[in-house]
Short mmCIF file of C-alpha atoms in Angstrom, two decimals:
data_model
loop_
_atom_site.label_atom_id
_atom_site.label_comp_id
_atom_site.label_asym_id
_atom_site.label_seq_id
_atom_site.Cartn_x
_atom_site.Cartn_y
_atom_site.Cartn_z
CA UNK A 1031 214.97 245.94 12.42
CA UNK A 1032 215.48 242.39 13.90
CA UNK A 1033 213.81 240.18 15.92
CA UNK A 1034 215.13 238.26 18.24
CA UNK A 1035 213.60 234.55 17.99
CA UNK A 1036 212.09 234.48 21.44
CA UNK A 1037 209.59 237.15 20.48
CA UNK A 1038 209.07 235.16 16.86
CA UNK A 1039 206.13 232.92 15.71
CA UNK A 1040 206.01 228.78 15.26
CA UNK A 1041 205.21 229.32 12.19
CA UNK A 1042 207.99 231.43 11.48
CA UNK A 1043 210.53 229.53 13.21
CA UNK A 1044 208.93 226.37 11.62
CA UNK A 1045 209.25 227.90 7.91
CA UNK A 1046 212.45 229.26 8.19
CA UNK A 1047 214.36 225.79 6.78
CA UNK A 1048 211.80 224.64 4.98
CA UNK A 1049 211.90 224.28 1.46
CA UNK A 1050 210.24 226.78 -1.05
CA UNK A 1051 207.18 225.13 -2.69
CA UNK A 1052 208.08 224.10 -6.19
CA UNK A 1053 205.39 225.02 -9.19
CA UNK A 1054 203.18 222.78 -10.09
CA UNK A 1055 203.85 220.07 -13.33
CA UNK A 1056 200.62 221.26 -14.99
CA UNK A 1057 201.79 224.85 -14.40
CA UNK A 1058 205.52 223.92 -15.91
CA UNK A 1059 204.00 222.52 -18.81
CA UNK A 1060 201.47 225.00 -19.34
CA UNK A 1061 204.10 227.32 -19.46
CA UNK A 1062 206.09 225.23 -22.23
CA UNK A 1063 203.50 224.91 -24.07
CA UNK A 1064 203.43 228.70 -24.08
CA UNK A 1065 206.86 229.70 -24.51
CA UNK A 1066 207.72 226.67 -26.71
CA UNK A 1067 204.20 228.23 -29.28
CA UNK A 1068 206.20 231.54 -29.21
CA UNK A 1069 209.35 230.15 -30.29
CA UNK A 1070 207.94 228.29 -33.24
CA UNK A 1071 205.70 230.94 -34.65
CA UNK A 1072 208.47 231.62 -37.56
CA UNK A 1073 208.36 227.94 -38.40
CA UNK A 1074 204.82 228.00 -37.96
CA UNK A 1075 204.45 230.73 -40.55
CA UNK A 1076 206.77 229.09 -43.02
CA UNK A 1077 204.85 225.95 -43.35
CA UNK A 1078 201.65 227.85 -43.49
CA UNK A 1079 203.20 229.81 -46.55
CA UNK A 1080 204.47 226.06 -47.93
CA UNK A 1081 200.79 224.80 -47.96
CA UNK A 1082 199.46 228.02 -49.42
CA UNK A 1083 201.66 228.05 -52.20
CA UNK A 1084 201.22 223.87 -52.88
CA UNK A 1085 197.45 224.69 -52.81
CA UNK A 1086 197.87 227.06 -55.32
CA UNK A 1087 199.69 224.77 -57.35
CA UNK A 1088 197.14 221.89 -57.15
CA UNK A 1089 194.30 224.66 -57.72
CA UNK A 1090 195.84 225.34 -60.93
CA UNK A 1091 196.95 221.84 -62.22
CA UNK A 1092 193.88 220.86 -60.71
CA UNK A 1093 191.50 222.99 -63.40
CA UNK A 1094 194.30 221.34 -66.45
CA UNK A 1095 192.70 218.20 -64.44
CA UNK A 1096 195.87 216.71 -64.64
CA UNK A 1097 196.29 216.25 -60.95
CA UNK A 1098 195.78 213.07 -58.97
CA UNK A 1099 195.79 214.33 -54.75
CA UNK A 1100 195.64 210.84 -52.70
CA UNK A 1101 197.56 210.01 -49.49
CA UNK A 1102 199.55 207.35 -51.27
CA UNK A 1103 200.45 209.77 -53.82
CA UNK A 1104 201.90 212.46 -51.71
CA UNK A 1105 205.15 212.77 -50.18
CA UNK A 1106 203.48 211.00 -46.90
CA UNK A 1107 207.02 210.97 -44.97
CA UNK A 1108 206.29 214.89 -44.78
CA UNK A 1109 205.05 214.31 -40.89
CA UNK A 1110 208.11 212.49 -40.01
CA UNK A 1111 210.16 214.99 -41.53
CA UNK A 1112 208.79 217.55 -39.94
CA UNK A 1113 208.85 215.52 -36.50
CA UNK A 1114 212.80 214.98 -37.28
CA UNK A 1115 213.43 218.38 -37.88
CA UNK A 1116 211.41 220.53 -34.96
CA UNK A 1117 213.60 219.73 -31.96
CA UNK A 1118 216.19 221.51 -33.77
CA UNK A 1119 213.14 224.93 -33.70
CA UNK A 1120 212.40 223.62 -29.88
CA UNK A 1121 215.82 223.48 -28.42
CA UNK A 1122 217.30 226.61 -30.73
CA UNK A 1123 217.25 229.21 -28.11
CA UNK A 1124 218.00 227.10 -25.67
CA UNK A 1125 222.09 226.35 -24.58
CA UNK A 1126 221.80 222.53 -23.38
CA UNK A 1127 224.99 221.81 -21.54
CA UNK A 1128 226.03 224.33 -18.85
CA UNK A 1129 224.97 226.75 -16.61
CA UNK A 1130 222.46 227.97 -19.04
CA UNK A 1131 219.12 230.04 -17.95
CA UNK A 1132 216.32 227.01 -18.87
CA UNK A 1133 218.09 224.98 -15.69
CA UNK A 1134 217.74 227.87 -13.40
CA UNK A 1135 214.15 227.19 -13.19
CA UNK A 1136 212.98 225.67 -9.42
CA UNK A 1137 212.09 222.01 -11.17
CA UNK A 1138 214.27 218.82 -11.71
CA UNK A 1139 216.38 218.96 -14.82
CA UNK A 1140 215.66 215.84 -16.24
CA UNK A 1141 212.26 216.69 -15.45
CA UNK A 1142 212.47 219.82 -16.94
CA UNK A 1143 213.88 218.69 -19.83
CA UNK A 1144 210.86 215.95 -20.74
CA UNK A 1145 208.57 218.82 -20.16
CA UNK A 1146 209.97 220.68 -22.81
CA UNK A 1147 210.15 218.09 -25.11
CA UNK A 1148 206.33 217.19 -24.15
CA UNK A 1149 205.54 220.49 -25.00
CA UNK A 1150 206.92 220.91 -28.20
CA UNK A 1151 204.89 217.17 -29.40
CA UNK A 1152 201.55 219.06 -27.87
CA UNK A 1153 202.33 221.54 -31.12
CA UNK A 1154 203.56 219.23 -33.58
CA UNK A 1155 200.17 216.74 -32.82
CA UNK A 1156 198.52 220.27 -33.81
CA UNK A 1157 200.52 220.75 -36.76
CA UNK A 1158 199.82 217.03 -38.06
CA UNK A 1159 196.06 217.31 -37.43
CA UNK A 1160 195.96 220.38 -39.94
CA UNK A 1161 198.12 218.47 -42.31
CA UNK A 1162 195.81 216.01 -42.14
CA UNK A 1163 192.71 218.11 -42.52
CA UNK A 1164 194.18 220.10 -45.22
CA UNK A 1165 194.95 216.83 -47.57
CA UNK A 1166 191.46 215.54 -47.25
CA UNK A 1167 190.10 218.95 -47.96
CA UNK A 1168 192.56 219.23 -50.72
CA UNK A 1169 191.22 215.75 -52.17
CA UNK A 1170 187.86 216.11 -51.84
CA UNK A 1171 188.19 219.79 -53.71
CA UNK A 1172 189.48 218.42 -56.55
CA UNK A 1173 187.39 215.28 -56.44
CA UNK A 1174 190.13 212.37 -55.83
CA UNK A 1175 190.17 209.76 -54.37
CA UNK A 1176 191.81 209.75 -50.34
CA UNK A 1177 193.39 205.92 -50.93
CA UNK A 1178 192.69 203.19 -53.84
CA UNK A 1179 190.25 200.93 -53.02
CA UNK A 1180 191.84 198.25 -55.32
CA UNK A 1181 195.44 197.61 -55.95
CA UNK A 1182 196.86 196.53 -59.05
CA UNK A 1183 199.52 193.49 -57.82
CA UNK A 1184 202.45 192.26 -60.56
CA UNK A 1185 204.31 189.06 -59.20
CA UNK A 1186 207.40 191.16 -59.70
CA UNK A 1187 209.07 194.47 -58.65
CA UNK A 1188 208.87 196.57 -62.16
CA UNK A 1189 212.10 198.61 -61.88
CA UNK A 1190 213.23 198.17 -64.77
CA UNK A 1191 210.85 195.45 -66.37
CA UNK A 1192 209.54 197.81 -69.09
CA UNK A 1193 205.61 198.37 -70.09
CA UNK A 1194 203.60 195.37 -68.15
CA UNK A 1195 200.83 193.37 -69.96
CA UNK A 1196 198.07 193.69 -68.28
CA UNK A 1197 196.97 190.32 -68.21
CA UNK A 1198 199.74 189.83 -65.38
CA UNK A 1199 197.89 192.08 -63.19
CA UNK A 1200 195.76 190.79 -60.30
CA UNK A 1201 193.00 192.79 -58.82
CA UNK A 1202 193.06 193.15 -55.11
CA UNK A 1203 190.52 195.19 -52.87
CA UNK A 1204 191.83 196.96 -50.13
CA UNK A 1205 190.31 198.15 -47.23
CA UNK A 1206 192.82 199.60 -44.72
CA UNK A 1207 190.31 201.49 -42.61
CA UNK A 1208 190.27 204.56 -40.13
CA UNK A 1209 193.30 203.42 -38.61
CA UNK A 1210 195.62 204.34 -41.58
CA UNK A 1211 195.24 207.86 -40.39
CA UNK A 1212 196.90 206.99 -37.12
CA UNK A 1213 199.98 206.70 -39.70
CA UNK A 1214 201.02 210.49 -39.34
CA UNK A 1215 200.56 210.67 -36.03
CA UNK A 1216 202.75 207.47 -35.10
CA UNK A 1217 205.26 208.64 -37.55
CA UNK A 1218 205.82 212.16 -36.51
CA UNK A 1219 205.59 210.81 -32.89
CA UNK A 1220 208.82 208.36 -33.30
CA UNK A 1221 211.02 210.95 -35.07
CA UNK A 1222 210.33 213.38 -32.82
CA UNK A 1223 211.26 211.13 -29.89
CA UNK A 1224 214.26 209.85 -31.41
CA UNK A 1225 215.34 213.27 -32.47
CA UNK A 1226 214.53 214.95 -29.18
CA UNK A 1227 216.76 212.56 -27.97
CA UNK A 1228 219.73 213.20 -29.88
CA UNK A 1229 219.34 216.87 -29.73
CA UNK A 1230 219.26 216.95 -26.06
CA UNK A 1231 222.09 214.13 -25.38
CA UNK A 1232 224.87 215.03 -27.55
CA UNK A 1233 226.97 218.34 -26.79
CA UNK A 1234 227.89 218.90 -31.11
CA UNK A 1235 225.37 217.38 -32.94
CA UNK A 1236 226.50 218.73 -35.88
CA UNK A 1237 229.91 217.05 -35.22
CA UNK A 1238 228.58 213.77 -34.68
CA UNK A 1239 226.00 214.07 -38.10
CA UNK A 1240 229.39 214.75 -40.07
CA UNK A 1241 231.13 212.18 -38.03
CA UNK A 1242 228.95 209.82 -39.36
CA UNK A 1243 228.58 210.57 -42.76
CA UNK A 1244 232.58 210.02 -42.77
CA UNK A 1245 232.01 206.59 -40.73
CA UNK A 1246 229.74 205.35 -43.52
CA UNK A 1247 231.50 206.46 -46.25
CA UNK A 1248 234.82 204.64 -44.54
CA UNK A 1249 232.77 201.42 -43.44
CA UNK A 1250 231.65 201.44 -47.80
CA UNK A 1251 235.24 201.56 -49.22
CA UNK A 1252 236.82 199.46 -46.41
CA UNK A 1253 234.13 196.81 -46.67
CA UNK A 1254 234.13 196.85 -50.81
CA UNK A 1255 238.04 196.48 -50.46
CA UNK A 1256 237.95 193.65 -47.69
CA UNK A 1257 235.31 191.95 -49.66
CA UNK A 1258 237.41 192.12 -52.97
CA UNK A 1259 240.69 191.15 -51.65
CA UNK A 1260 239.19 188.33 -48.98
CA UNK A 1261 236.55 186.87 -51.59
CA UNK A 1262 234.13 187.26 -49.21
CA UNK A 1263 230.68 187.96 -51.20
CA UNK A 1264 228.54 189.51 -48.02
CA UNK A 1265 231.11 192.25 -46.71
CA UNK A 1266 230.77 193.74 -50.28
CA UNK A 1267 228.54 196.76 -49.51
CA UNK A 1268 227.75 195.69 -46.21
CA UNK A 1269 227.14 199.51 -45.16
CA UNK A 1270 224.22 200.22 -47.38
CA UNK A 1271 222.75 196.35 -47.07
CA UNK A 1272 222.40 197.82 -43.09
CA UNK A 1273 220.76 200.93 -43.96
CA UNK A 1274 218.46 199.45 -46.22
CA UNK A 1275 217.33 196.92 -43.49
CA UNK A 1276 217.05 200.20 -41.11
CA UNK A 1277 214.59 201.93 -43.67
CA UNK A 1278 213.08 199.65 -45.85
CA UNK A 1279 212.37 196.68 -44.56
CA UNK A 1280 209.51 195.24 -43.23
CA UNK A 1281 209.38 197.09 -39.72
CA UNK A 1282 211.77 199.87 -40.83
CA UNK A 1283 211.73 203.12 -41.33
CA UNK A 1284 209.60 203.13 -43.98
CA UNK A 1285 206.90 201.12 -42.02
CA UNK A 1286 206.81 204.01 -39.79
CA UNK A 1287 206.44 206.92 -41.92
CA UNK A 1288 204.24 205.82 -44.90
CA UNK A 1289 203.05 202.23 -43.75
CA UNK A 1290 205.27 200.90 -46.56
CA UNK A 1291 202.66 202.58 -49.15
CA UNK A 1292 206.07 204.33 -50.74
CA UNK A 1293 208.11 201.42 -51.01
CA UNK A 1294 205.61 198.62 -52.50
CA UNK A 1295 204.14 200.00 -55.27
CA UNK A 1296 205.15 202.55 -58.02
CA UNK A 1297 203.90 204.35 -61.19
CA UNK A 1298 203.91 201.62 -64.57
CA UNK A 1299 203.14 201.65 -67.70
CA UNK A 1300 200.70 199.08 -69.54
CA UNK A 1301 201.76 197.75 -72.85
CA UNK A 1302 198.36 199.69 -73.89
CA UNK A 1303 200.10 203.42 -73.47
CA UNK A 1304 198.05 203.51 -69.96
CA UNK A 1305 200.11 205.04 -66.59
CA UNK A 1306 198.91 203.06 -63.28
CA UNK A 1307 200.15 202.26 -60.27
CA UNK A 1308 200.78 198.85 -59.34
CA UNK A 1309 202.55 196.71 -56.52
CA UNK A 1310 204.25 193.58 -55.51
CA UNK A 1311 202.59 193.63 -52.57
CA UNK A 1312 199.94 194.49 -49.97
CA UNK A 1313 200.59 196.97 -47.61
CA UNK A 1314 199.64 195.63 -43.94
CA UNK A 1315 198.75 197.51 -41.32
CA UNK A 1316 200.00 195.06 -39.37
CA UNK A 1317 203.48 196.05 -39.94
CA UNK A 1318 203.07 199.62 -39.41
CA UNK A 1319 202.20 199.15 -36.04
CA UNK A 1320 204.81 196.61 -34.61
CA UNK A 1321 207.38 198.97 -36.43
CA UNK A 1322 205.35 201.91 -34.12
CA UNK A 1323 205.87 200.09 -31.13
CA UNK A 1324 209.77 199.60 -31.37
CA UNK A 1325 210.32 202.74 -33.05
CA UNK A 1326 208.36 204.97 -30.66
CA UNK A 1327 209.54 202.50 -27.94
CA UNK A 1328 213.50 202.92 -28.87
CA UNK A 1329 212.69 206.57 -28.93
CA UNK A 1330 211.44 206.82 -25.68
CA UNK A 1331 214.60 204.71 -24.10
CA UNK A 1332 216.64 207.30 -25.93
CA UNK A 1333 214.96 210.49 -24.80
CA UNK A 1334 215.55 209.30 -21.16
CA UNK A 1335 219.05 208.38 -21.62
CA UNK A 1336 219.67 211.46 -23.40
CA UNK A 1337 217.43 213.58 -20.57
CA UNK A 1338 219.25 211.78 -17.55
CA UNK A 1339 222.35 213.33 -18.40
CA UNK A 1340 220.61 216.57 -17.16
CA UNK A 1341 219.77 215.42 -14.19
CA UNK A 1342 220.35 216.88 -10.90
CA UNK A 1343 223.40 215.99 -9.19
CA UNK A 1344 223.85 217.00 -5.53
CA UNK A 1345 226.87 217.35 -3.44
CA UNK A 1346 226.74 215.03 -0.04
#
């Protein structure tokens, strides 16, 4: 049965090329949040078995009493790793490039896309906050300390300088404050940008991970080989002399995940028999959060390169 349009309402007549009305953003992301929870419940369960079998550990070297739990003496890069590694659990299910069924959804694809990725951050802020809980709980079960309150500095980097007399040691007090546990946070916040970024803007990432591998290991022999034959002292190594100014410098990578507490100091021995750990320097929180701010910023210019490739492109 039809109707013919002088018998039909305004409002029908007014509706008819209107547009649908599009869900809401807090709806979309409320949604992620959901679906993106569902996806990572395998991951989820994995770390959960990680932490229960480290605490056993701990528990038992713990009652030896040969066991020394403190932030700086953990593998603290663990939230960055983890923030590097879950868009790969986010986007798994999902096919990127294409007509796949995630753009099918009534919302902007670039928009859509930045949802998703905000979604899966709301989880792994979760997952850092019960990292985070379970290390102090951890410490202050076995009675350790959370982070020295003095720092033994040498005046040189002990590599390879053999037991250190400990007259050459200078007593420093350290007081980073509540901030330092920001440092997790910031951390898994970067990698997960930067990640995000190259997960959703390259077609083969796996291609482009091996392709660079090869590029390195090419850039190493060609410039050890130009630097041989030319005489020309800098190009020797040149590769690795960049990496090590991506990750270890003073606003590197290492900034980032750990504050440089992994990089400035190490375990020594005294010429007494005693095990320490001493440094060359102080770490300053002062560099953790400039390298923050271009890290998390470089990230965020990446996820929107990488998200504006998905955006909608309409036929005039």
């Amino acid at each position: 049965m039809t109707t013919a349009p002088a018998f039909e309402t305004a409002e029908r007549r007014a509706g008819r090329g209107a547009r649908p009305l599009l869900p809401r953003l807090r709806a979309v992301l409320l949604e992620h949040i959901r679906v993106t929870g569902r996806a990572l419940r395998g991951v989820a369960l994995v770390a959960a078995g990680f932490l229960a079998v480290l605490t056993l550990w701990v528990a038992l070297r713990g009652v030896k009493g040969d066991v020394d739990v403190s932030l700086n003496a953990w593998p603290t890069q663990l939230p960055g790793l983890i923030g590097a590694l879950l868009p790969v659990a986010v986007w798994a299910r999902d096919e990127r490039f294409g007509p796949a069924f995630l753009w099918t959804f009534p919302v902007d694809r670039r928009r859509h896309a930045l949802i998703k990725v905000l979604a899966g951050w709301v989880w792994l802020m979760g997952g850092v906050a019960l990292f985070v809980l379970w290390l102090l709980a951890l410490t202050a079960a076995t009675g350790s300390r959370v982070l020295p309150e003095t720092l033994h500095i040498v005046p040189f980097q002990v590599a390879a300088a053999g037991p250190i007399d400990p007259a050459a040691l200078s007593i420093v007090r350290w007081a980073p404050g509540p901030m330092v546990w920001a440092v997790p946070f910031t951390a898994a916040t970067a990698t997960y940008l930067l990640a995000s970024a190259f997960a959703l803007g390259t077609r083969y990432p796996l291609r482009w991970v091996i392709g660079t591998l090869v590029a390195y290991v090419l850039a190493t022999v060609a410039s050890t080989a130009a630097s041989a034959e030319l005489g020309v002292g800098w190009l020797d190594h040149a590769p690795a002399r960049l990496l090590d100014l991506l990750f270890v410098s003073r606003h590197g990578l290492d900034a980032l995940l750990t504050a440089r507490l992994e990089t400035l100091g190490t375990n020594a021995t005294l010429t007494t028999g005693e095990q320490v750990m001493v440094w060359w320097d102080v770490p300053d929180l002062a560099d953790w959060r400039l390298a923050s701010l271009l890290w998390t910023g470089a990230g965020l210019l990446a996820l929107w390169a990488a998200a504006s490739r998905h955006r909608e492109r309409r036929r005039r």
